PDB file of C-alpha atoms in Angstrom:
ATOM      1  CA  UNK A   1     106.733-186.365 -18.131  1.00  0.00           C
ATOM      2  CA  UNK A   2     108.754-189.499 -17.531  1.00  0.00           C
ATOM      3  CA  UNK A   3     112.501-189.221 -17.961  1.00  0.00           C
ATOM      4  CA  UNK A   4     113.841-191.215 -20.976  1.00  0.00           C
ATOM      5  CA  UNK A   5     117.557-192.047 -20.577  1.00  0.00           C
ATOM      6  CA  UNK A   6     117.917-193.060 -24.227  1.00  0.00           C
ATOM      7  CA  UNK A   7     116.567-189.769 -25.409  1.00  0.00           C
ATOM      8  CA  UNK A   8     118.940-187.860 -23.003  1.00  0.00           C
ATOM      9  CA  UNK A   9     121.889-189.761 -24.455  1.00  0.00           C
ATOM     10  CA  UNK A  10     120.689-189.112 -27.959  1.00  0.00           C
ATOM     11  CA  UNK A  11     120.456-185.365 -27.255  1.00  0.00           C
ATOM     12  CA  UNK A  12     123.939-185.287 -25.752  1.00  0.00           C
ATOM     13  CA  UNK A  13     125.368-187.143 -28.839  1.00  0.00           C
ATOM     14  CA  UNK A  14     123.592-184.712 -31.282  1.00  0.00           C
ATOM     15  CA  UNK A  15     124.850-181.598 -29.217  1.00  0.00           C
ATOM     16  CA  UNK A  16     128.409-182.981 -29.081  1.00  0.00           C
ATOM     17  CA  UNK A  17     128.380-183.842 -32.807  1.00  0.00           C
ATOM     18  CA  UNK A  18     127.081-180.414 -33.740  1.00  0.00           C
ATOM     19  CA  UNK A  19     129.601-178.680 -31.361  1.00  0.00           C
ATOM     20  CA  UNK A  20     132.525-180.732 -32.870  1.00  0.00           C
ATOM     21  CA  UNK A  21     131.484-179.807 -36.437  1.00  0.00           C
ATOM     22  CA  UNK A  22     131.184-176.099 -35.524  1.00  0.00           C
ATOM     23  CA  UNK A  23     134.636-176.142 -33.957  1.00  0.00           C
ATOM     24  CA  UNK A  24     136.088-177.855 -37.025  1.00  0.00           C
ATOM     25  CA  UNK A  25     134.398-175.535 -39.460  1.00  0.00           C
ATOM     26  CA  UNK A  26     135.180-172.300 -37.655  1.00  0.00           C
ATOM     27  CA  UNK A  27     138.036-173.104 -35.203  1.00  0.00           C
ATOM     28  CA  UNK A  28     140.428-174.571 -37.704  1.00  0.00           C
ATOM     29  CA  UNK A  29     141.228-177.910 -36.086  1.00  0.00           C
ATOM     30  CA  UNK A  30     142.267-179.604 -39.379  1.00  0.00           C
ATOM     31  CA  UNK A  31     145.599-181.321 -39.381  1.00  0.00           C
ATOM     32  CA  UNK A  32     148.787-180.198 -41.221  1.00  0.00           C
ATOM     33  CA  UNK A  33     148.936-183.538 -42.921  1.00  0.00           C
ATOM     34  CA  UNK A  34     145.490-183.000 -44.372  1.00  0.00           C
ATOM     35  CA  UNK A  35     146.432-179.510 -45.496  1.00  0.00           C
ATOM     36  CA  UNK A  36     149.595-180.741 -47.185  1.00  0.00           C
ATOM     37  CA  UNK A  37     147.717-183.477 -49.078  1.00  0.00           C
ATOM     38  CA  UNK A  38     145.128-180.958 -50.305  1.00  0.00           C
ATOM     39  CA  UNK A  39     147.815-178.409 -51.216  1.00  0.00           C
ATOM     40  CA  UNK A  40     149.421-180.939 -53.564  1.00  0.00           C
ATOM     41  CA  UNK A  41     146.197-181.299 -55.342  1.00  0.00           C
ATOM     42  CA  UNK A  42     145.447-177.584 -55.473  1.00  0.00           C
ATOM     43  CA  UNK A  43     148.835-176.916 -56.927  1.00  0.00           C
ATOM     44  CA  UNK A  44     148.699-179.754 -59.485  1.00  0.00           C
ATOM     45  CA  UNK A  45     148.265-177.854 -62.811  1.00  0.00           C
ATOM     46  CA  UNK A  46     147.267-181.085 -64.594  1.00  0.00           C
ATOM     47  CA  UNK A  47     144.042-181.051 -62.600  1.00  0.00           C
ATOM     48  CA  UNK A  48     141.023-179.166 -63.944  1.00  0.00           C
ATOM     49  CA  UNK A  49     140.775-175.729 -62.392  1.00  0.00           C
ATOM     50  CA  UNK A  50     137.148-176.399 -61.207  1.00  0.00           C
ATOM     51  CA  UNK A  51     138.231-179.386 -59.260  1.00  0.00           C
ATOM     52  CA  UNK A  52     140.973-177.391 -57.482  1.00  0.00           C
ATOM     53  CA  UNK A  53     138.474-174.648 -56.661  1.00  0.00           C
ATOM     54  CA  UNK A  54     136.076-177.280 -55.329  1.00  0.00           C
ATOM     55  CA  UNK A  55     138.711-178.631 -53.008  1.00  0.00           C
ATOM     56  CA  UNK A  56     139.093-175.266 -51.336  1.00  0.00           C
ATOM     57  CA  UNK A  57     135.307-174.655 -51.199  1.00  0.00           C
ATOM     58  CA  UNK A  58     134.684-178.112 -49.703  1.00  0.00           C
ATOM     59  CA  UNK A  59     137.321-177.829 -46.915  1.00  0.00           C
ATOM     60  CA  UNK A  60     136.753-174.550 -44.987  1.00  0.00           C
ATOM     61  CA  UNK A  61     137.968-176.224 -41.846  1.00  0.00           C
ATOM     62  CA  UNK A  62     141.474-176.688 -43.374  1.00  0.00           C
ATOM     63  CA  UNK A  63     141.928-172.985 -44.363  1.00  0.00           C
ATOM     64  CA  UNK A  64     144.935-172.436 -42.080  1.00  0.00           C
ATOM     65  CA  UNK A  65     146.807-175.760 -42.676  1.00  0.00           C
ATOM     66  CA  UNK A  66     146.151-175.517 -46.378  1.00  0.00           C
ATOM     67  CA  UNK A  67     147.461-172.000 -46.537  1.00  0.00           C
ATOM     68  CA  UNK A  68     150.584-173.018 -44.610  1.00  0.00           C
ATOM     69  CA  UNK A  69     151.145-175.954 -46.981  1.00  0.00           C
ATOM     70  CA  UNK A  70     150.718-173.746 -50.074  1.00  0.00           C
ATOM     71  CA  UNK A  71     153.624-171.561 -49.014  1.00  0.00           C
ATOM     72  CA  UNK A  72     155.746-174.089 -47.108  1.00  0.00           C
ATOM     73  CA  UNK A  73     158.302-174.916 -49.695  1.00  0.00           C
ATOM     74  CA  UNK A  74     158.066-171.783 -51.757  1.00  0.00           C
ATOM     75  CA  UNK A  75     161.480-170.290 -52.509  1.00  0.00           C
ATOM     76  CA  UNK A  76     161.699-166.731 -51.297  1.00  0.00           C
ATOM     77  CA  UNK A  77     163.622-165.533 -54.469  1.00  0.00           C
ATOM     78  CA  UNK A  78     161.343-167.377 -56.919  1.00  0.00           C
ATOM     79  CA  UNK A  79     158.726-164.804 -57.921  1.00  0.00           C
ATOM     80  CA  UNK A  80     157.459-166.972 -60.814  1.00  0.00           C
ATOM     81  CA  UNK A  81     156.621-169.817 -58.466  1.00  0.00           C
ATOM     82  CA  UNK A  82     155.181-167.417 -55.941  1.00  0.00           C
ATOM     83  CA  UNK A  83     152.837-165.935 -58.532  1.00  0.00           C
ATOM     84  CA  UNK A  84     151.830-169.364 -59.726  1.00  0.00           C
ATOM     85  CA  UNK A  85     150.587-170.104 -56.237  1.00  0.00           C
ATOM     86  CA  UNK A  86     149.208-166.720 -55.306  1.00  0.00           C
ATOM     87  CA  UNK A  87     145.727-167.205 -57.058  1.00  0.00           C
ATOM     88  CA  UNK A  88     145.226-170.344 -54.907  1.00  0.00           C
ATOM     89  CA  UNK A  89     146.540-168.690 -51.758  1.00  0.00           C
ATOM     90  CA  UNK A  90     144.084-165.884 -52.493  1.00  0.00           C
ATOM     91  CA  UNK A  91     141.114-168.200 -52.956  1.00  0.00           C
ATOM     92  CA  UNK A  92     141.684-169.884 -49.583  1.00  0.00           C
ATOM     93  CA  UNK A  93     141.987-166.626 -47.694  1.00  0.00           C
ATOM     94  CA  UNK A  94     139.169-164.592 -49.359  1.00  0.00           C
ATOM     95  CA  UNK A  95     136.835-167.507 -48.566  1.00  0.00           C
ATOM     96  CA  UNK A  96     137.914-167.321 -44.964  1.00  0.00           C
ATOM     97  CA  UNK A  97     137.508-163.519 -44.991  1.00  0.00           C
ATOM     98  CA  UNK A  98     133.990-163.799 -46.304  1.00  0.00           C
ATOM     99  CA  UNK A  99     133.137-166.312 -43.574  1.00  0.00           C
ATOM    100  CA  UNK A 100     134.384-163.465 -41.232  1.00  0.00           C
ATOM    101  CA  UNK A 101     134.910-165.519 -37.994  1.00  0.00           C
ATOM    102  CA  UNK A 102     137.556-164.053 -35.793  1.00  0.00           C
ATOM    103  CA  UNK A 103     138.523-167.365 -34.360  1.00  0.00           C
ATOM    104  CA  UNK A 104     139.223-168.650 -37.894  1.00  0.00           C
ATOM    105  CA  UNK A 105     141.010-165.531 -39.091  1.00  0.00           C
ATOM    106  CA  UNK A 106     143.323-165.131 -36.056  1.00  0.00           C
ATOM    107  CA  UNK A 107     145.778-167.931 -37.103  1.00  0.00           C
ATOM    108  CA  UNK A 108     145.775-166.852 -40.597  1.00  0.00           C
ATOM    109  CA  UNK A 109     146.580-163.256 -39.779  1.00  0.00           C
ATOM    110  CA  UNK A 110     149.122-164.297 -37.241  1.00  0.00           C
ATOM    111  CA  UNK A 111     150.855-166.537 -39.778  1.00  0.00           C
ATOM    112  CA  UNK A 112     150.860-164.059 -42.630  1.00  0.00           C
ATOM    113  CA  UNK A 113     151.961-160.881 -40.790  1.00  0.00           C
ATOM    114  CA  UNK A 114     155.725-160.923 -41.069  1.00  0.00           C
ATOM    115  CA  UNK A 115     157.983-160.930 -38.211  1.00  0.00           C
ATOM    116  CA  UNK A 116     159.593-157.585 -37.161  1.00  0.00           C
ATOM    117  CA  UNK A 117     162.857-158.212 -39.017  1.00  0.00           C
ATOM    118  CA  UNK A 118     161.190-159.632 -42.202  1.00  0.00           C
ATOM    119  CA  UNK A 119     159.855-157.750 -45.310  1.00  0.00           C
ATOM    120  CA  UNK A 120     156.188-157.898 -46.362  1.00  0.00           C
ATOM    121  CA  UNK A 121     156.274-160.467 -49.149  1.00  0.00           C
ATOM    122  CA  UNK A 122     153.900-160.244 -52.098  1.00  0.00           C
ATOM    123  CA  UNK A 123     151.908-163.362 -51.127  1.00  0.00           C
ATOM    124  CA  UNK A 124     151.429-161.938 -47.625  1.00  0.00           C
ATOM    125  CA  UNK A 125     149.981-158.704 -49.054  1.00  0.00           C
ATOM    126  CA  UNK A 126     147.655-160.715 -51.119  1.00  0.00           C
ATOM    127  CA  UNK A 127     146.491-162.738 -48.128  1.00  0.00           C
ATOM    128  CA  UNK A 128     146.011-159.663 -45.951  1.00  0.00           C
ATOM    129  CA  UNK A 129     144.664-157.172 -48.454  1.00  0.00           C
ATOM    130  CA  UNK A 130     142.977-159.162 -51.143  1.00  0.00           C
ATOM    131  CA  UNK A 131     142.010-162.122 -48.958  1.00  0.00           C
ATOM    132  CA  UNK A 132     141.209-161.248 -45.364  1.00  0.00           C
ATOM    133  CA  UNK A 133     140.437-157.498 -45.625  1.00  0.00           C
ATOM    134  CA  UNK A 134     138.556-157.774 -48.972  1.00  0.00           C
ATOM    135  CA  UNK A 135     136.695-160.839 -47.763  1.00  0.00           C
ATOM    136  CA  UNK A 136     135.513-159.209 -44.531  1.00  0.00           C
ATOM    137  CA  UNK A 137     134.312-156.218 -46.562  1.00  0.00           C
ATOM    138  CA  UNK A 138     132.431-158.578 -49.025  1.00  0.00           C
ATOM    139  CA  UNK A 139     130.634-160.153 -46.052  1.00  0.00           C
ATOM    140  CA  UNK A 140     129.368-156.699 -45.001  1.00  0.00           C
ATOM    141  CA  UNK A 141     131.804-156.354 -42.026  1.00  0.00           C
ATOM    142  CA  UNK A 142     134.242-153.592 -41.334  1.00  0.00           C
ATOM    143  CA  UNK A 143     137.920-154.820 -41.584  1.00  0.00           C
ATOM    144  CA  UNK A 144     139.309-152.392 -39.140  1.00  0.00           C
ATOM    145  CA  UNK A 145     136.950-153.626 -36.431  1.00  0.00           C
ATOM    146  CA  UNK A 146     137.687-157.281 -37.133  1.00  0.00           C
ATOM    147  CA  UNK A 147     141.430-156.731 -37.277  1.00  0.00           C
ATOM    148  CA  UNK A 148     141.336-155.051 -33.885  1.00  0.00           C
ATOM    149  CA  UNK A 149     139.526-158.114 -32.494  1.00  0.00           C
ATOM    150  CA  UNK A 150     141.977-160.446 -34.278  1.00  0.00           C
ATOM    151  CA  UNK A 151     145.126-158.884 -32.763  1.00  0.00           C
ATOM    152  CA  UNK A 152     143.645-158.160 -29.405  1.00  0.00           C
ATOM    153  CA  UNK A 153     145.485-159.874 -26.453  1.00  0.00           C
ATOM    154  CA  UNK A 154     148.564-160.541 -28.662  1.00  0.00           C
ATOM    155  CA  UNK A 155     151.092-157.780 -28.033  1.00  0.00           C
ATOM    156  CA  UNK A 156     153.605-159.219 -30.551  1.00  0.00           C
ATOM    157  CA  UNK A 157     150.907-159.369 -33.328  1.00  0.00           C
ATOM    158  CA  UNK A 158     149.730-155.790 -32.474  1.00  0.00           C
ATOM    159  CA  UNK A 159     153.276-154.574 -32.947  1.00  0.00           C
ATOM    160  CA  UNK A 160     153.719-156.559 -36.172  1.00  0.00           C
ATOM    161  CA  UNK A 161     150.437-155.270 -37.552  1.00  0.00           C
ATOM    162  CA  UNK A 162     151.462-151.703 -36.920  1.00  0.00           C
ATOM    163  CA  UNK A 163     154.599-152.371 -38.896  1.00  0.00           C
ATOM    164  CA  UNK A 164     152.770-154.093 -41.826  1.00  0.00           C
ATOM    165  CA  UNK A 165     150.733-150.957 -42.381  1.00  0.00           C
ATOM    166  CA  UNK A 166     153.980-149.058 -42.940  1.00  0.00           C
ATOM    167  CA  UNK A 167     155.371-151.836 -45.198  1.00  0.00           C
ATOM    168  CA  UNK A 168     152.150-151.837 -47.221  1.00  0.00           C
ATOM    169  CA  UNK A 169     152.339-148.073 -47.732  1.00  0.00           C
ATOM    170  CA  UNK A 170     155.776-148.544 -49.294  1.00  0.00           C
ATOM    171  CA  UNK A 171     154.669-151.510 -51.380  1.00  0.00           C
ATOM    172  CA  UNK A 172     151.590-149.676 -52.733  1.00  0.00           C
ATOM    173  CA  UNK A 173     153.793-146.952 -54.178  1.00  0.00           C
ATOM    174  CA  UNK A 174     156.502-149.300 -55.503  1.00  0.00           C
ATOM    175  CA  UNK A 175     156.166-149.473 -59.301  1.00  0.00           C
ATOM    176  CA  UNK A 176     158.347-152.488 -59.488  1.00  0.00           C
ATOM    177  CA  UNK A 177     155.711-154.531 -57.614  1.00  0.00           C
ATOM    178  CA  UNK A 178     153.100-156.462 -59.609  1.00  0.00           C
ATOM    179  CA  UNK A 179     150.087-154.116 -60.065  1.00  0.00           C
ATOM    180  CA  UNK A 180     147.538-156.599 -58.569  1.00  0.00           C
ATOM    181  CA  UNK A 181     149.694-156.862 -55.410  1.00  0.00           C
ATOM    182  CA  UNK A 182     149.869-153.071 -55.162  1.00  0.00           C
ATOM    183  CA  UNK A 183     146.050-153.181 -55.276  1.00  0.00           C
ATOM    184  CA  UNK A 184     146.133-155.459 -52.257  1.00  0.00           C
ATOM    185  CA  UNK A 185     148.541-153.201 -50.353  1.00  0.00           C
ATOM    186  CA  UNK A 186     146.213-150.251 -50.984  1.00  0.00           C
ATOM    187  CA  UNK A 187     143.401-152.391 -49.493  1.00  0.00           C
ATOM    188  CA  UNK A 188     145.577-152.991 -46.398  1.00  0.00           C
ATOM    189  CA  UNK A 189     145.855-149.190 -45.874  1.00  0.00           C
ATOM    190  CA  UNK A 190     142.170-148.968 -45.491  1.00  0.00           C
ATOM    191  CA  UNK A 191     142.506-150.568 -42.107  1.00  0.00           C
ATOM    192  CA  UNK A 192     144.635-147.556 -41.034  1.00  0.00           C
ATOM    193  CA  UNK A 193     143.184-144.082 -40.230  1.00  0.00           C
ATOM    194  CA  UNK A 194     142.418-141.184 -42.565  1.00  0.00           C
ATOM    195  CA  UNK A 195     145.010-139.009 -40.812  1.00  0.00           C
ATOM    196  CA  UNK A 196     147.723-141.602 -41.552  1.00  0.00           C
ATOM    197  CA  UNK A 197     146.800-142.968 -45.097  1.00  0.00           C
ATOM    198  CA  UNK A 198     143.964-140.870 -46.455  1.00  0.00           C
ATOM    199  CA  UNK A 199     146.272-138.564 -48.477  1.00  0.00           C
ATOM    200  CA  UNK A 200     148.149-141.491 -49.965  1.00  0.00           C
ATOM    201  CA  UNK A 201     144.854-143.272 -51.067  1.00  0.00           C
ATOM    202  CA  UNK A 202     143.544-140.006 -52.417  1.00  0.00           C
ATOM    203  CA  UNK A 203     146.449-139.659 -54.760  1.00  0.00           C
ATOM    204  CA  UNK A 204     145.268-142.761 -56.563  1.00  0.00           C
ATOM    205  CA  UNK A 205     141.865-141.258 -57.374  1.00  0.00           C
ATOM    206  CA  UNK A 206     143.165-138.567 -59.751  1.00  0.00           C
ATOM    207  CA  UNK A 207     142.563-138.766 -63.506  1.00  0.00           C
ATOM    208  CA  UNK A 208     145.073-140.903 -65.317  1.00  0.00           C
ATOM    209  CA  UNK A 209     145.821-143.366 -62.627  1.00  0.00           C
ATOM    210  CA  UNK A 210     145.571-147.070 -63.561  1.00  0.00           C
ATOM    211  CA  UNK A 211     142.025-148.355 -63.072  1.00  0.00           C
ATOM    212  CA  UNK A 212     143.077-151.308 -61.002  1.00  0.00           C
ATOM    213  CA  UNK A 213     145.136-149.181 -58.642  1.00  0.00           C
ATOM    214  CA  UNK A 214     142.227-146.668 -58.506  1.00  0.00           C
ATOM    215  CA  UNK A 215     139.858-149.536 -57.538  1.00  0.00           C
ATOM    216  CA  UNK A 216     142.268-150.516 -54.733  1.00  0.00           C
ATOM    217  CA  UNK A 217     142.256-147.065 -53.410  1.00  0.00           C
ATOM    218  CA  UNK A 218     138.363-146.714 -53.566  1.00  0.00           C
ATOM    219  CA  UNK A 219     138.284-150.114 -51.625  1.00  0.00           C
ATOM    220  CA  UNK A 220     140.826-148.878 -49.062  1.00  0.00           C
ATOM    221  CA  UNK A 221     138.946-145.674 -48.506  1.00  0.00           C
ATOM    222  CA  UNK A 222     135.628-147.470 -48.378  1.00  0.00           C
ATOM    223  CA  UNK A 223     136.858-149.355 -45.291  1.00  0.00           C
ATOM    224  CA  UNK A 224     137.908-146.171 -43.489  1.00  0.00           C
ATOM    225  CA  UNK A 225     135.753-144.547 -40.863  1.00  0.00           C
ATOM    226  CA  UNK A 226     136.042-140.849 -41.580  1.00  0.00           C
ATOM    227  CA  UNK A 227     133.798-137.911 -42.721  1.00  0.00           C
ATOM    228  CA  UNK A 228     136.539-137.261 -45.313  1.00  0.00           C
ATOM    229  CA  UNK A 229     135.923-140.491 -47.141  1.00  0.00           C
ATOM    230  CA  UNK A 230     132.808-139.757 -49.113  1.00  0.00           C
ATOM    231  CA  UNK A 231     134.055-136.457 -50.533  1.00  0.00           C
ATOM    232  CA  UNK A 232     137.416-138.034 -51.304  1.00  0.00           C
ATOM    233  CA  UNK A 233     135.712-140.920 -53.265  1.00  0.00           C
ATOM    234  CA  UNK A 234     133.340-138.490 -55.083  1.00  0.00           C
ATOM    235  CA  UNK A 235     136.403-136.308 -56.140  1.00  0.00           C
ATOM    236  CA  UNK A 236     137.119-138.602 -59.053  1.00  0.00           C
ATOM    237  CA  UNK A 237     133.760-139.892 -59.892  1.00  0.00           C
ATOM    238  CA  UNK A 238     133.586-138.113 -63.297  1.00  0.00           C
ATOM    239  CA  UNK A 239     136.528-139.989 -64.697  1.00  0.00           C
ATOM    240  CA  UNK A 240     136.172-143.373 -63.040  1.00  0.00           C
ATOM    241  CA  UNK A 241     135.585-146.254 -65.463  1.00  0.00           C
ATOM    242  CA  UNK A 242     132.065-147.909 -65.116  1.00  0.00           C
ATOM    243  CA  UNK A 243     133.255-150.725 -62.884  1.00  0.00           C
ATOM    244  CA  UNK A 244     134.978-148.233 -60.424  1.00  0.00           C
ATOM    245  CA  UNK A 245     131.894-146.091 -60.441  1.00  0.00           C
ATOM    246  CA  UNK A 246     129.970-149.072 -59.149  1.00  0.00           C
ATOM    247  CA  UNK A 247     132.658-149.659 -56.409  1.00  0.00           C
ATOM    248  CA  UNK A 248     132.408-145.967 -55.454  1.00  0.00           C
ATOM    249  CA  UNK A 249     128.637-145.992 -55.191  1.00  0.00           C
ATOM    250  CA  UNK A 250     128.731-149.125 -53.056  1.00  0.00           C
ATOM    251  CA  UNK A 251     131.270-147.447 -50.703  1.00  0.00           C
ATOM    252  CA  UNK A 252     128.901-144.392 -50.556  1.00  0.00           C
ATOM    253  CA  UNK A 253     125.977-146.435 -49.567  1.00  0.00           C
ATOM    254  CA  UNK A 254     127.853-148.131 -46.787  1.00  0.00           C
ATOM    255  CA  UNK A 255     126.597-145.950 -43.971  1.00  0.00           C
ATOM    256  CA  UNK A 256     124.088-143.227 -43.278  1.00  0.00           C
ATOM    257  CA  UNK A 257     126.461-140.278 -43.348  1.00  0.00           C
ATOM    258  CA  UNK A 258     127.940-141.242 -46.706  1.00  0.00           C
ATOM    259  CA  UNK A 259     124.527-141.895 -48.172  1.00  0.00           C
ATOM    260  CA  UNK A 260     123.531-138.285 -47.392  1.00  0.00           C
ATOM    261  CA  UNK A 261     126.767-136.996 -49.067  1.00  0.00           C
ATOM    262  CA  UNK A 262     125.776-139.160 -52.099  1.00  0.00           C
ATOM    263  CA  UNK A 263     122.393-137.589 -52.165  1.00  0.00           C
ATOM    264  CA  UNK A 264     123.973-134.196 -52.057  1.00  0.00           C
ATOM    265  CA  UNK A 265     126.151-135.141 -55.032  1.00  0.00           C
ATOM    266  CA  UNK A 266     122.963-136.180 -56.939  1.00  0.00           C
ATOM    267  CA  UNK A 267     121.271-132.878 -56.028  1.00  0.00           C
ATOM    268  CA  UNK A 268     124.402-131.003 -57.261  1.00  0.00           C
ATOM    269  CA  UNK A 269     124.610-133.043 -60.469  1.00  0.00           C
ATOM    270  CA  UNK A 270     127.937-134.522 -59.634  1.00  0.00           C
ATOM    271  CA  UNK A 271     126.313-137.891 -59.755  1.00  0.00           C
ATOM    272  CA  UNK A 272     123.413-138.370 -62.188  1.00  0.00           C
ATOM    273  CA  UNK A 273     120.313-140.302 -61.086  1.00  0.00           C
ATOM    274  CA  UNK A 274     120.968-142.590 -64.001  1.00  0.00           C
ATOM    275  CA  UNK A 275     124.328-143.437 -62.636  1.00  0.00           C
ATOM    276  CA  UNK A 276     122.797-145.148 -59.673  1.00  0.00           C
ATOM    277  CA  UNK A 277     121.172-148.161 -61.502  1.00  0.00           C
ATOM    278  CA  UNK A 278     117.917-149.777 -60.618  1.00  0.00           C
ATOM    279  CA  UNK A 279     119.316-151.733 -57.641  1.00  0.00           C
ATOM    280  CA  UNK A 280     120.922-148.747 -55.836  1.00  0.00           C
ATOM    281  CA  UNK A 281     117.930-146.584 -56.780  1.00  0.00           C
ATOM    282  CA  UNK A 282     115.665-149.126 -55.021  1.00  0.00           C
ATOM    283  CA  UNK A 283     117.955-149.137 -51.944  1.00  0.00           C
ATOM    284  CA  UNK A 284     117.605-145.406 -51.622  1.00  0.00           C
ATOM    285  CA  UNK A 285     113.919-144.905 -52.228  1.00  0.00           C
ATOM    286  CA  UNK A 286     112.989-147.884 -50.056  1.00  0.00           C
ATOM    287  CA  UNK A 287     115.511-147.215 -47.392  1.00  0.00           C
ATOM    288  CA  UNK A 288     114.446-148.070 -43.784  1.00  0.00           C
ATOM    289  CA  UNK A 289     115.864-144.681 -42.666  1.00  0.00           C
ATOM    290  CA  UNK A 290     112.832-142.314 -43.182  1.00  0.00           C
ATOM    291  CA  UNK A 291     115.218-139.320 -43.720  1.00  0.00           C
ATOM    292  CA  UNK A 292     117.090-141.120 -46.495  1.00  0.00           C
ATOM    293  CA  UNK A 293     113.957-142.544 -47.953  1.00  0.00           C
ATOM    294  CA  UNK A 294     112.028-139.219 -48.133  1.00  0.00           C
ATOM    295  CA  UNK A 295     114.954-137.233 -49.492  1.00  0.00           C
ATOM    296  CA  UNK A 296     115.674-139.954 -52.126  1.00  0.00           C
ATOM    297  CA  UNK A 297     112.099-139.921 -53.327  1.00  0.00           C
ATOM    298  CA  UNK A 298     112.093-136.133 -53.681  1.00  0.00           C
ATOM    299  CA  UNK A 299     115.370-136.250 -55.658  1.00  0.00           C
ATOM    300  CA  UNK A 300     115.165-139.409 -57.631  1.00  0.00           C
ATOM    301  CA  UNK A 301     111.614-140.291 -58.495  1.00  0.00           C
ATOM    302  CA  UNK A 302     110.704-139.081 -61.929  1.00  0.00           C
ATOM    303  CA  UNK A 303     114.276-137.643 -62.386  1.00  0.00           C
ATOM    304  CA  UNK A 304     116.092-140.701 -63.844  1.00  0.00           C
ATOM    305  CA  UNK A 305     117.183-139.700 -67.323  1.00  0.00           C
TER     306      UNK A 305
END
């Protein structure tokens, strides 16, 4: 076939354009000036909320500069202004977490993890727990694995991340902190190990604990890799509200070992077949794992009340 220089040039142009777009969308090359301009619009309470949400959704390449601009001039002692901005800070970072690209999340995490001499601020806990960690989980990823990849090769960030886990543990138990932010701190603890933070999260699953905090603990435990997780989550199943039961069941279906523990709970009557709902029931009885599928069919078919 004859060589066509024009077609070769076109191919190079298309490839370069696609590569540049991918870098912009994932690699965060947007400018600080662009982020500042968009932050003004996002924080403008006179604009319709839907328009402000659309600005965030339409500019994923500006997640880091937009986040920095949203907190740039925020007074440290002004909690009212901090909490006015937090919902928008959260929207930027949970969207980044759900995209779940290490190259995009690295600068966000590096920016938001406090320096060794600084406290963990509420907005930082929201970014890390409610945004990045929660978003990674919503995408189907495991936050602990992604955080290890994000901090790898950066000894300073490794050290700061280890400290933020301790700061989050204190924040989660601090009744003076806004409840939604304590939820985010509990989510951060899920990136730690069961040996370090399992007992603390388990305390939030007992009867009488606020439902939102209970949900944060369920989410934190869901992200942990440990055989202790499934029994811990099931320990409070009888008194969880309907929403938290849904979160608990989602956590129990997250891997093979937990699924078998769930099926044991169904067999024991701790979880009723009717609690599962049609969607989760279908996941079990049509599971690609033959062991799960066969056991589920024996237990669940014709046994839904």
